[in-house]
XYZ file of C-alpha atoms in Angstrom:
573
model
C 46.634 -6.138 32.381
C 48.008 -5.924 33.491
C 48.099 -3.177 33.790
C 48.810 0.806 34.572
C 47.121 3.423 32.921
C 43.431 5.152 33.392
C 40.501 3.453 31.517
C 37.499 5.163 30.985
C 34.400 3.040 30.628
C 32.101 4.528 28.068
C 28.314 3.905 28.568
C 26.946 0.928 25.481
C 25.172 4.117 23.239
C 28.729 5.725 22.844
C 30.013 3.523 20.219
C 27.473 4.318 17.470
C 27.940 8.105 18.615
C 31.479 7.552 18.576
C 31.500 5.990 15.002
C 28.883 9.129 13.930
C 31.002 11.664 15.411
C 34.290 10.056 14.237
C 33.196 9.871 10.836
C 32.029 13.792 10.146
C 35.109 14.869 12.279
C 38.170 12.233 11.548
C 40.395 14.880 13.540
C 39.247 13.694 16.656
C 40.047 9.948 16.001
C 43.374 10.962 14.711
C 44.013 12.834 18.119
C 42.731 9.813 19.543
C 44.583 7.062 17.636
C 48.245 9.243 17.869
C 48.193 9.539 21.718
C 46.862 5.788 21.930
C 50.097 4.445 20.263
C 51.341 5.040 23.640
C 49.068 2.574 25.103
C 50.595 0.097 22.549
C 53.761 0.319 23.283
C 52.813 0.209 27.190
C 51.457 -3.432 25.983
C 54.580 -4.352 23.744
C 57.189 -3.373 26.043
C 55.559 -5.122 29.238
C 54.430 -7.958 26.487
C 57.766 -8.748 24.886
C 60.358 -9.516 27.391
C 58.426 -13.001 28.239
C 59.389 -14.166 25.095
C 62.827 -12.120 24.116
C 63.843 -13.632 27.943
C 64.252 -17.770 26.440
C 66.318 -16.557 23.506
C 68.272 -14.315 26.291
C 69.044 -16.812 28.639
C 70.280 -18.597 25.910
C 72.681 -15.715 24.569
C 74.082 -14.913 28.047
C 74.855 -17.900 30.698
C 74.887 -15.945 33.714
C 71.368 -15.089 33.099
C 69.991 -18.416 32.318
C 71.471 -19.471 35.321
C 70.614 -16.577 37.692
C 66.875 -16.407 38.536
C 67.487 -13.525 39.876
C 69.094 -11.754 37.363
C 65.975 -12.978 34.810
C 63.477 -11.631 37.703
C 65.469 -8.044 37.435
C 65.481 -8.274 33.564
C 61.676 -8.549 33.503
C 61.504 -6.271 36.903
C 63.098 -2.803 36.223
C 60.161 -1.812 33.557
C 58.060 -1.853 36.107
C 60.320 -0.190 38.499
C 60.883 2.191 36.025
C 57.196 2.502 35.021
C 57.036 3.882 38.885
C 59.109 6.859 38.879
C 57.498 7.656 35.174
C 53.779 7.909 36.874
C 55.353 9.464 39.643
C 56.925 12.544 36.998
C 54.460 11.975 34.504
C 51.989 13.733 36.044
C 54.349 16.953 37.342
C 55.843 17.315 33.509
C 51.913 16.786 31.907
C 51.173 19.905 34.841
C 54.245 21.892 33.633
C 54.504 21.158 30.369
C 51.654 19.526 28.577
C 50.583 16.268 27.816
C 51.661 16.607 23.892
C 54.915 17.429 25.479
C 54.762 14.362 28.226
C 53.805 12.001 25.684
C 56.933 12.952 23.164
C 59.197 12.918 26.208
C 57.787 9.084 26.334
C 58.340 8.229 23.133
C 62.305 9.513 23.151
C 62.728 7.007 26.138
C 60.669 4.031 24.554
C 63.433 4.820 21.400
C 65.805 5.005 23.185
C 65.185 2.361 25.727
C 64.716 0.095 23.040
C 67.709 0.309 20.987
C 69.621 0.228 24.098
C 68.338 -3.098 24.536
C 68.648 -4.051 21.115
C 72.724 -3.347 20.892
C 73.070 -4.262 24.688
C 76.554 -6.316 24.947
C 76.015 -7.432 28.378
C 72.882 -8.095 30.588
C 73.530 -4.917 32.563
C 72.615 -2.929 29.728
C 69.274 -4.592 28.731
C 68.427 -3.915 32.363
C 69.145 -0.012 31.681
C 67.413 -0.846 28.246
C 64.131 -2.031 30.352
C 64.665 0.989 32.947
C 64.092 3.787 30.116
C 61.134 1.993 28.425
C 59.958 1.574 32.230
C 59.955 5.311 32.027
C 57.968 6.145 28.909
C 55.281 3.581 30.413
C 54.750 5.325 33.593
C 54.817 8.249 31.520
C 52.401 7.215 28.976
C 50.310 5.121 31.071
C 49.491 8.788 32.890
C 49.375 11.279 29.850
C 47.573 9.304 26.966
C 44.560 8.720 28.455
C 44.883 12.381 29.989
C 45.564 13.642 26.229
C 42.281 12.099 24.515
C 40.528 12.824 27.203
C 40.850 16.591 27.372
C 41.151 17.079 23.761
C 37.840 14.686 22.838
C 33.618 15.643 23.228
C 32.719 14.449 26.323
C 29.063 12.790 24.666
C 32.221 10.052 23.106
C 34.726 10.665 25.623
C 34.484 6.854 27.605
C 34.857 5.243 24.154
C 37.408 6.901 22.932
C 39.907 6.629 26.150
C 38.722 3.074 26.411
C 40.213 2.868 22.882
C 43.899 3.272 24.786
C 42.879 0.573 27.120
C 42.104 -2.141 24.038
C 45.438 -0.846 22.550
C 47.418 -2.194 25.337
C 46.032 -5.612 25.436
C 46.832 -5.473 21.986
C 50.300 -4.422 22.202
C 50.640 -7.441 23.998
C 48.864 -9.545 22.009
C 51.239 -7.866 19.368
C 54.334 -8.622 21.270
C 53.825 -12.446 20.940
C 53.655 -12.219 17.125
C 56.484 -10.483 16.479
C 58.420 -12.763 19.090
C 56.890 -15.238 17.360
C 58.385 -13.951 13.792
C 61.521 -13.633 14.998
C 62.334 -16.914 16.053
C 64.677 -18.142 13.563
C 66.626 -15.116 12.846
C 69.995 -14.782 13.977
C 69.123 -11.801 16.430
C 65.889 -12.974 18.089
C 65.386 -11.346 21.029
C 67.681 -7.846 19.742
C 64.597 -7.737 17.258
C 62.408 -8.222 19.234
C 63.497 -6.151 22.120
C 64.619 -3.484 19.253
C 61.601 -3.432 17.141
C 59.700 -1.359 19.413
C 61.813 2.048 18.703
C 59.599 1.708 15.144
C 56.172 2.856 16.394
C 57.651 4.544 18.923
C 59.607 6.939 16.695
C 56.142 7.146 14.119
C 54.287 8.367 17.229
C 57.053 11.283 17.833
C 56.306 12.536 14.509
C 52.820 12.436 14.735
C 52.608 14.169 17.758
C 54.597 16.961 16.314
C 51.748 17.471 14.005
C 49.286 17.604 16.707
C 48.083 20.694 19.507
C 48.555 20.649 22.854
C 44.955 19.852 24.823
C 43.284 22.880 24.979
C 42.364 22.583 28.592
C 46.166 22.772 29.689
C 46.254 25.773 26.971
C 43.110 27.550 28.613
C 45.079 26.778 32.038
C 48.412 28.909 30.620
C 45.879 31.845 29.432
C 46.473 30.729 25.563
C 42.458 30.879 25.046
C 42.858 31.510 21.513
C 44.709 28.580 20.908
C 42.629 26.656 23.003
C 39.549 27.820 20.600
C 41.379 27.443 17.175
C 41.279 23.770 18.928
C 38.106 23.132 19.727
C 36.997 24.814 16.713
C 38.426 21.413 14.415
C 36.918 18.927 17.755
C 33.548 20.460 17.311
C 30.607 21.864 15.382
C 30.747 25.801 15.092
C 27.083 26.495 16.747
C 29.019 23.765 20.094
C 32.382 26.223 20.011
C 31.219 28.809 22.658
C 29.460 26.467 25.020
C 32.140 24.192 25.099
C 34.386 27.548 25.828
C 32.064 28.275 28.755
C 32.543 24.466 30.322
C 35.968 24.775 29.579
C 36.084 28.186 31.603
C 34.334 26.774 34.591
C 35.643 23.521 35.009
C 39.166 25.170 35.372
C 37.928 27.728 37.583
C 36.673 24.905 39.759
C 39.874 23.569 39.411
C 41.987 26.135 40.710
C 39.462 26.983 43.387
C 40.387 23.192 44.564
C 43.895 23.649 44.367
C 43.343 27.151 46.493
C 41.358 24.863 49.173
C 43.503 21.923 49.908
C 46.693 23.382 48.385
C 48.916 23.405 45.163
C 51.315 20.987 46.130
C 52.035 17.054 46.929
C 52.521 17.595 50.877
C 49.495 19.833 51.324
C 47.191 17.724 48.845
C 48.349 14.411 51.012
C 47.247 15.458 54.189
C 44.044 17.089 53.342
C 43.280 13.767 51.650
C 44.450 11.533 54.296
C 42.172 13.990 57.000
C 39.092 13.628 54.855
C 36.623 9.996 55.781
C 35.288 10.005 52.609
C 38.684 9.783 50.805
C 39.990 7.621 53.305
C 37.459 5.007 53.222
C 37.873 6.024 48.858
C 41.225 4.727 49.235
C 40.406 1.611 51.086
C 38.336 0.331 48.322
C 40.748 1.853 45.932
C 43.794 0.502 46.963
C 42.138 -2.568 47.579
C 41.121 -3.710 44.202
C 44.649 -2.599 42.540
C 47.031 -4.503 45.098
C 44.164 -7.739 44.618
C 44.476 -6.937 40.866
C 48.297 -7.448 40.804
C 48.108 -9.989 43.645
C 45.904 -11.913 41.800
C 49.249 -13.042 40.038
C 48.322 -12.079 36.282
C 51.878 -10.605 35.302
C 53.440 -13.869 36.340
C 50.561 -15.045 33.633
C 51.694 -12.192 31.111
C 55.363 -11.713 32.173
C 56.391 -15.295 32.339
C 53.888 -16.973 29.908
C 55.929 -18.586 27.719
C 57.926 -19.658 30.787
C 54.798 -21.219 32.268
C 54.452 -23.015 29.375
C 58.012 -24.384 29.856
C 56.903 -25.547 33.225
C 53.600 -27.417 31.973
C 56.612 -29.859 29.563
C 56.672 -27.852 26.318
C 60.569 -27.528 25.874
C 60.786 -25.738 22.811
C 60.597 -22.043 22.597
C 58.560 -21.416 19.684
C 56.172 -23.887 20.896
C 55.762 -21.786 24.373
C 55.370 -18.734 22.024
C 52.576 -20.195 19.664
C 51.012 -21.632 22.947
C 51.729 -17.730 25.350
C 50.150 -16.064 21.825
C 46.609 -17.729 22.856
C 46.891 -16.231 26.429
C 47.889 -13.271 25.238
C 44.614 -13.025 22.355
C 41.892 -14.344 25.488
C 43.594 -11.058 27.438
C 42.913 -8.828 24.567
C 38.918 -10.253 23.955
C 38.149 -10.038 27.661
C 38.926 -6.283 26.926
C 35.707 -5.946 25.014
C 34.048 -8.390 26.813
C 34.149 -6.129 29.768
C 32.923 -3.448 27.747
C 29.871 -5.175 27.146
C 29.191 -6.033 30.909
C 30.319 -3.361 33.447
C 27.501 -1.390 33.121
C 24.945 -4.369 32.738
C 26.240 -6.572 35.959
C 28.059 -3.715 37.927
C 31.471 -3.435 38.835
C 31.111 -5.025 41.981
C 29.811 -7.826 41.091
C 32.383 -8.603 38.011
C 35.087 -8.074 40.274
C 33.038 -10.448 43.223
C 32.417 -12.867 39.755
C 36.141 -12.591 38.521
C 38.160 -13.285 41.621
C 35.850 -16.413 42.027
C 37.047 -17.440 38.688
C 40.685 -16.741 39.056
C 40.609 -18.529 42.740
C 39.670 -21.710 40.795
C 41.970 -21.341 37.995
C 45.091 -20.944 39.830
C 43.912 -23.921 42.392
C 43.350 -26.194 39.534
C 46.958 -25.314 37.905
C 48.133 -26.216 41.397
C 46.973 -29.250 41.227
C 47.782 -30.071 37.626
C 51.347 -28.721 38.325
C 51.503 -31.557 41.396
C 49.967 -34.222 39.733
C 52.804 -33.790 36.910
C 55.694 -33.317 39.496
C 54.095 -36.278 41.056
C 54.195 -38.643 37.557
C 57.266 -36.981 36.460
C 59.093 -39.151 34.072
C 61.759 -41.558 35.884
C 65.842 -41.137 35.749
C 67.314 -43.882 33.079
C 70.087 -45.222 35.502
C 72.144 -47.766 32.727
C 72.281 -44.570 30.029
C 72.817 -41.829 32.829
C 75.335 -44.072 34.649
C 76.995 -44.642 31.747
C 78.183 -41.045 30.539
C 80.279 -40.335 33.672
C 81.771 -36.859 32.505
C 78.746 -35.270 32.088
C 76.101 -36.960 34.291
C 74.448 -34.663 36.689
C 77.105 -34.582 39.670
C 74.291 -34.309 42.691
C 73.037 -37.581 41.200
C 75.910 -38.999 41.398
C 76.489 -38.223 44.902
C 73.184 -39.013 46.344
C 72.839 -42.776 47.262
C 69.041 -42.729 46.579
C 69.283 -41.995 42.673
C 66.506 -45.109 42.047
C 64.047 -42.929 43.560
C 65.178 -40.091 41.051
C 62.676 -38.528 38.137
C 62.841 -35.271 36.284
C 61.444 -33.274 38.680
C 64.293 -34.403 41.039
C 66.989 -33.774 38.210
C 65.460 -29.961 37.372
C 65.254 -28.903 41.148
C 69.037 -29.680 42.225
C 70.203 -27.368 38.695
C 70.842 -30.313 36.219
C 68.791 -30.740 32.819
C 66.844 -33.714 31.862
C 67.156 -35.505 28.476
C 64.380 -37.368 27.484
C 64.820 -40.504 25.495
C 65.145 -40.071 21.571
C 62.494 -42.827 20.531
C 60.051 -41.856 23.191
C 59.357 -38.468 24.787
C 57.108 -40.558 27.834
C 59.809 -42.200 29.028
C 62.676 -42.602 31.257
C 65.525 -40.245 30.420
C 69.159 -39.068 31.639
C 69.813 -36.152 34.393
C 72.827 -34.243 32.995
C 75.040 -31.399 34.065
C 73.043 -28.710 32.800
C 75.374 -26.418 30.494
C 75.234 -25.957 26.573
C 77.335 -29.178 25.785
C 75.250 -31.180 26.857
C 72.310 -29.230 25.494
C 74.042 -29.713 22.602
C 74.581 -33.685 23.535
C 71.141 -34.255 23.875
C 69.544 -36.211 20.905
C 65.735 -35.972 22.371
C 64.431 -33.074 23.366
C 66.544 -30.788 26.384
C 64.558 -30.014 29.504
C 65.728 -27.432 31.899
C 62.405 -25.790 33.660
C 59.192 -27.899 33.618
C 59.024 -31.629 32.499
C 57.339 -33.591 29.688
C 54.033 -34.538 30.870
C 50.408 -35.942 29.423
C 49.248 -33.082 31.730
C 50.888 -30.273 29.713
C 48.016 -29.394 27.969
C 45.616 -29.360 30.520
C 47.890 -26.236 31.949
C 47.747 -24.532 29.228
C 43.859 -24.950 29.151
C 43.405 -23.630 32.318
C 46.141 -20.761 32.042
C 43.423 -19.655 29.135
C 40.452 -19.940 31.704
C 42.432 -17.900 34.141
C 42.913 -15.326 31.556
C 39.093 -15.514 30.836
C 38.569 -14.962 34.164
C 40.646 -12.201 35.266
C 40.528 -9.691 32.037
C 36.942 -9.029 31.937
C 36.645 -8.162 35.867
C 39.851 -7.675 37.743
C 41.540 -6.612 34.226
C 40.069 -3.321 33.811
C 37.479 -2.499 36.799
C 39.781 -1.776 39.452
C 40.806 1.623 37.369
C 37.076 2.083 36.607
C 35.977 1.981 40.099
C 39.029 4.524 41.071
C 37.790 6.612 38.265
C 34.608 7.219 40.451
C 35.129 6.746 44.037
C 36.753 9.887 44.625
C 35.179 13.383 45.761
C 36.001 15.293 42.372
C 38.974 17.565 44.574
C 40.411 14.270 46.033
C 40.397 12.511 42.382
C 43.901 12.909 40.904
C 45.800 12.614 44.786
C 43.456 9.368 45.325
C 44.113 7.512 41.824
C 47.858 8.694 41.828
C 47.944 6.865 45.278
C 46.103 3.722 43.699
C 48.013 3.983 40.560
C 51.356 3.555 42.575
C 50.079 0.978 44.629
C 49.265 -1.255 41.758
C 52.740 -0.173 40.127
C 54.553 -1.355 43.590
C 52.214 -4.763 44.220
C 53.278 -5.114 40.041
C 56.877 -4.847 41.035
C 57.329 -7.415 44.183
C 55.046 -9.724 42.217
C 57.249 -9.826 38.822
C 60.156 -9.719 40.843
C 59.753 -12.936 43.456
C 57.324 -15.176 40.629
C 60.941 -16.849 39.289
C 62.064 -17.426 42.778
C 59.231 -18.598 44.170
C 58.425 -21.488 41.870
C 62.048 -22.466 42.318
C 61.454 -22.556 46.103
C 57.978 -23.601 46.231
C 57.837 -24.887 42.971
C 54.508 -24.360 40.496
C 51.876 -25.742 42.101
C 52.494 -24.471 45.344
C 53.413 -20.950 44.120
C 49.866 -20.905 42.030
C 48.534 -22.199 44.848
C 49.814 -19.392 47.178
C 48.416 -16.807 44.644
C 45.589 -18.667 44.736
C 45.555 -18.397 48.696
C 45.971 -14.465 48.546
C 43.196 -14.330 46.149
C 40.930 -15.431 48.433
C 42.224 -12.716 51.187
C 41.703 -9.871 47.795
C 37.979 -11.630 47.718
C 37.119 -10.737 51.338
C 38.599 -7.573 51.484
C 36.804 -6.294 47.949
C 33.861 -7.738 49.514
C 33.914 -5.356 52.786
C 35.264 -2.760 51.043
C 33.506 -2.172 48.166
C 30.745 -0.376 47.171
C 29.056 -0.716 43.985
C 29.570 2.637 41.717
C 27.502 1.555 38.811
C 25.189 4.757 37.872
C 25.793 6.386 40.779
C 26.573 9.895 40.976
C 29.232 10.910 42.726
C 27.511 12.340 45.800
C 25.652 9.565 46.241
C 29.274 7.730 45.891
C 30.286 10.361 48.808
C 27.354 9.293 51.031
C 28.189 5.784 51.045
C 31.188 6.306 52.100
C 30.833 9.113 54.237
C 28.245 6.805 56.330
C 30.995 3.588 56.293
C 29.497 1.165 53.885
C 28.290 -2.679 54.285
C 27.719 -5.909 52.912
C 24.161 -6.758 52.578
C 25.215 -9.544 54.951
C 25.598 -6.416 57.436
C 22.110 -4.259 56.927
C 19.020 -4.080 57.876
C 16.816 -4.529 54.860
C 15.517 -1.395 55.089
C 18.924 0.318 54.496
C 19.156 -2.095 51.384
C 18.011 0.922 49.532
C 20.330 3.447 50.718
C 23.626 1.571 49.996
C 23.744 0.467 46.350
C 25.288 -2.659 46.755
């Protein structure tokens, strides 16, 4: 999830119409499959920097001794990804989405070879920038693009399809960072790589039509038919003509009522209860989505890792590649259960789960700061040049352990017969990486509690993907009045983009200031805030038409905790 694009949740008989449909007319799952490429390289670029970042910090010093030069590194996608939603809407308007989505690709190409030549860390950041462009760009159009140009009986399933494709460009991410380990380029290839499917995708799309609903909106209704006529049977053509005709005459009628541009649209949004209270719910469930810490989970996995005591980088991969897989099953999990349990309820359900996750981590993290593996004083003392110089200088160095060494900027080298026990605190710089005949630690220490971190980092993925993973952009699919819908997800879209930013951006500096088990445990804290406020805010949507949606809101909605019994009925919770 992370996540920002539109998913579509498709009710549990689509997928054997899907597959029926799908296999008489394979031209709709190619339209389906080309756009969704976009929604895997939304999940590889987001996915890959968390592992391309170790082999980075090793390439460039400044960086691996910067936090907050590795917090801008993995930030700028995301603030890129911002001003792409924000344009990718205006250019899918103008344009079209085939045309949005090509635009996308250039930048992901570009973006990515950027990156993959970049001499200096300043251009990786430009690098991240551009592919932070073609995400915000995708993350609108894709979905947009299957779902106008797919039959609405298969629709959910096949936009959902763009949602599983991101989890697995992620999951995807970690195996080719995984491959690349031992070549001489690492992160370039890995960082690089993505201009491949990027580039495939640009052809394909040159093959394919615009949607016909933005055709039918330019007065191309020929087009729009030749179209339709390869989506569906020949005896369906005409009808579907006919919805088409009406659903964009109810469209422009819309725009005629509350105005045809951003200003306009705003305020009669923000002057309307229903849309109001809309965005209360909506907002609420993205910013408690992002909040909920998962991108310093997806971001920073392999760094967590690091933290938990597993030095090496390929191990952090292999370990990050599990996370990543539970992300991508709780996918389909969800798929399963939204529309048994409700969304409410799995969002009520996941949050509960997440809250205990990132407590326990907190813990673990303390109890291994607190056993941290003691400071060798003969060997450390004995290696003046290059013993860690605030050690030196402090007159309680007894008390010292590796936790100590790692906070004031030195690295820890833990004894070459014995991992588990004590080790020196050296100046932390490549010579003495270099020096260092047992293993080098510079951001988490070796630890019998390692493991159980890791565990629980996989029950926090468990936890969040099915619920807070993909709901929030269900529930904003269908809390809007139909007008209000694009002005009130664009709104939610951005928050999630901007809670995304601050959170990928501060995660590095936080754990050095708070360190891990207090920053987990802060996330944990805010959780608990996101828990109470999608609580009161809420309503359940499951089923529910969207006047009935309307009236809920329209008459302020409540907790059961709140009602009489005899409104118990009238609410839907």
């Amino acid at each position: 999830m992370v996540e920002g694009g539109n998913i579509s949740k498709p009710d549990k008989t689509e997928f054997t119409e899907c597959w029926k449909t799908t296999w008489k007319t394979p031209y709709i799952m190619r339209l389906a499959l080309s756009a969704g490429i976009g929604g895997l390289l939304f999940g590889y670029d987001t996915g890959v920097i968390s592992g391309a970042l170790l082999y980075i910090r090793e390439d460039f010093e400044q960086v691996d001794r910067k936090t907050w030069l590795q917090e801008l590194i993995v930030s700028m996608a995301v603030a890129g990804a911002i001003g792409g939603a924000a344009i990718g809407g205006w250019i899918s308007d103008r344009f079209g989405q085939k045309r949005s989505n090509l635009l996308a690709d250039v930048l992901f190409s570009v973006g990515a070879l950027v990156m993959a030549f970049a001499p200096a860390p300043v251009m990786i950041i430009l690098g991240r920038i551009l592919v932070g462009l073609g995400v915000g760009m995708t993350s609108m159009t894709a979905p947009l693009y299957i779902f106008e140009a797919s039959p609405a009986r298969i629709r959910g399933t096949l936009v959902s399809t763009n949602g599983l494709l991101i989890t697995g460009g992620q999951f995807l991410s970690y195996l080719i960072n995984l491959a690349f380990t031992k070549t001489s380029w690492t992160w370039r290839w890995m960082l690089g790589i993505a201009a491949v499917p990027a580039l495939f995708q640009l052809v394909l799309m040159l093959s394919l039509p615009e949607s016909p609903r933005w055709l039918y909106r330019q007065n191309k209704e020929e087009e729009a038919r030749s179209i339709l006529e390869k989506i569906f049977p020949a005896n369906e053509v005409d009808d579907e003509m006919n919805a088409l005709k009406l659903s964009v005459e109810a469209e422009k009628a819309d725009e005629h009522a509350i105005g045809d541009n951003l200003i306009q649209k705003l305020k009669s949004a923000l002057s309307n209860v229903v849309v109001r209270r809309g965005l209360y719910a909506g907002i609420t469930v993205q910013v408690a989505q992002q909040f909920s810490g998962i991108n310093t989970v997806m971001y920073y996995s392999p760094k967590n890792v690091q933290f938990a005591g597993f030095a090496s980088n390929e191990t952090a991969l292999a370990l990050s590649l599990i996370t990543s897989g539970l992300n991508a099953i709780g996918s389909i999990v969800s798929m399963v259960f939204v529309d048994r349990y409700g969304r409410r309820r799995l969002m009520l359900v996941s949050m509960v789960g997440i809250i205990l996750c990132l407590v326990s981590l907190s813990i673990i993290f303390l109890e291994a700061a607190s056993y941290a593996l003691k400071v060798n004083q003969f060997d450390t003392n004995s290696i003046p040049n290059s013993t860690c110089r605030s050690y030196i200088s402090t007159p309680k160095y007894s008390s010292w352990n590796c936790m100590y060494c790692l906070k004031v900027g030195c690295g820890f080298c833990s004894n070459t017969a014995n991992e588990y026990s004590p080790g020196t605190c050296l100046e932390l710089n490549t010579e003495q990486r270099d020096w260092c005949r047992g293993t080098w630690f510079k951001d988490g220490c070796p630890s019998e509690f390692g493991f159980l971190a890791v565990v629980f980092l996989g029950f926090y993925i468990l936890s969040y993907s099915p619920g807070m993973g993909t709901v929030p952009w269900i529930v904003n699919s269908e809390i809007y009045p139909l007008r209000y819908r694009g002005i009130g997800g664009g709104l939610a879209a951005v928050s999630n983009w901007i809670s995304n930013l601050i959170v990928s951006l501060t995660f590095l500096s936080l754990t050095k200031a708070l360190g891990s088990a207090g920053t987990f445990f802060l996330f944990g804290g805010v959780c608990v805030i996101g828990f109470s406020f999608i609580y009161w805010l809420v309503p359940e949507t499951k089923g529910l038409p969207i006047e009935e949606v309307e009236k809920i809101l329209e008459s302020g909605y409540k907790p059961k905790l709140l009602r009489a019994k005899s409104k118990d009925k009238t609410q839907f919770a």
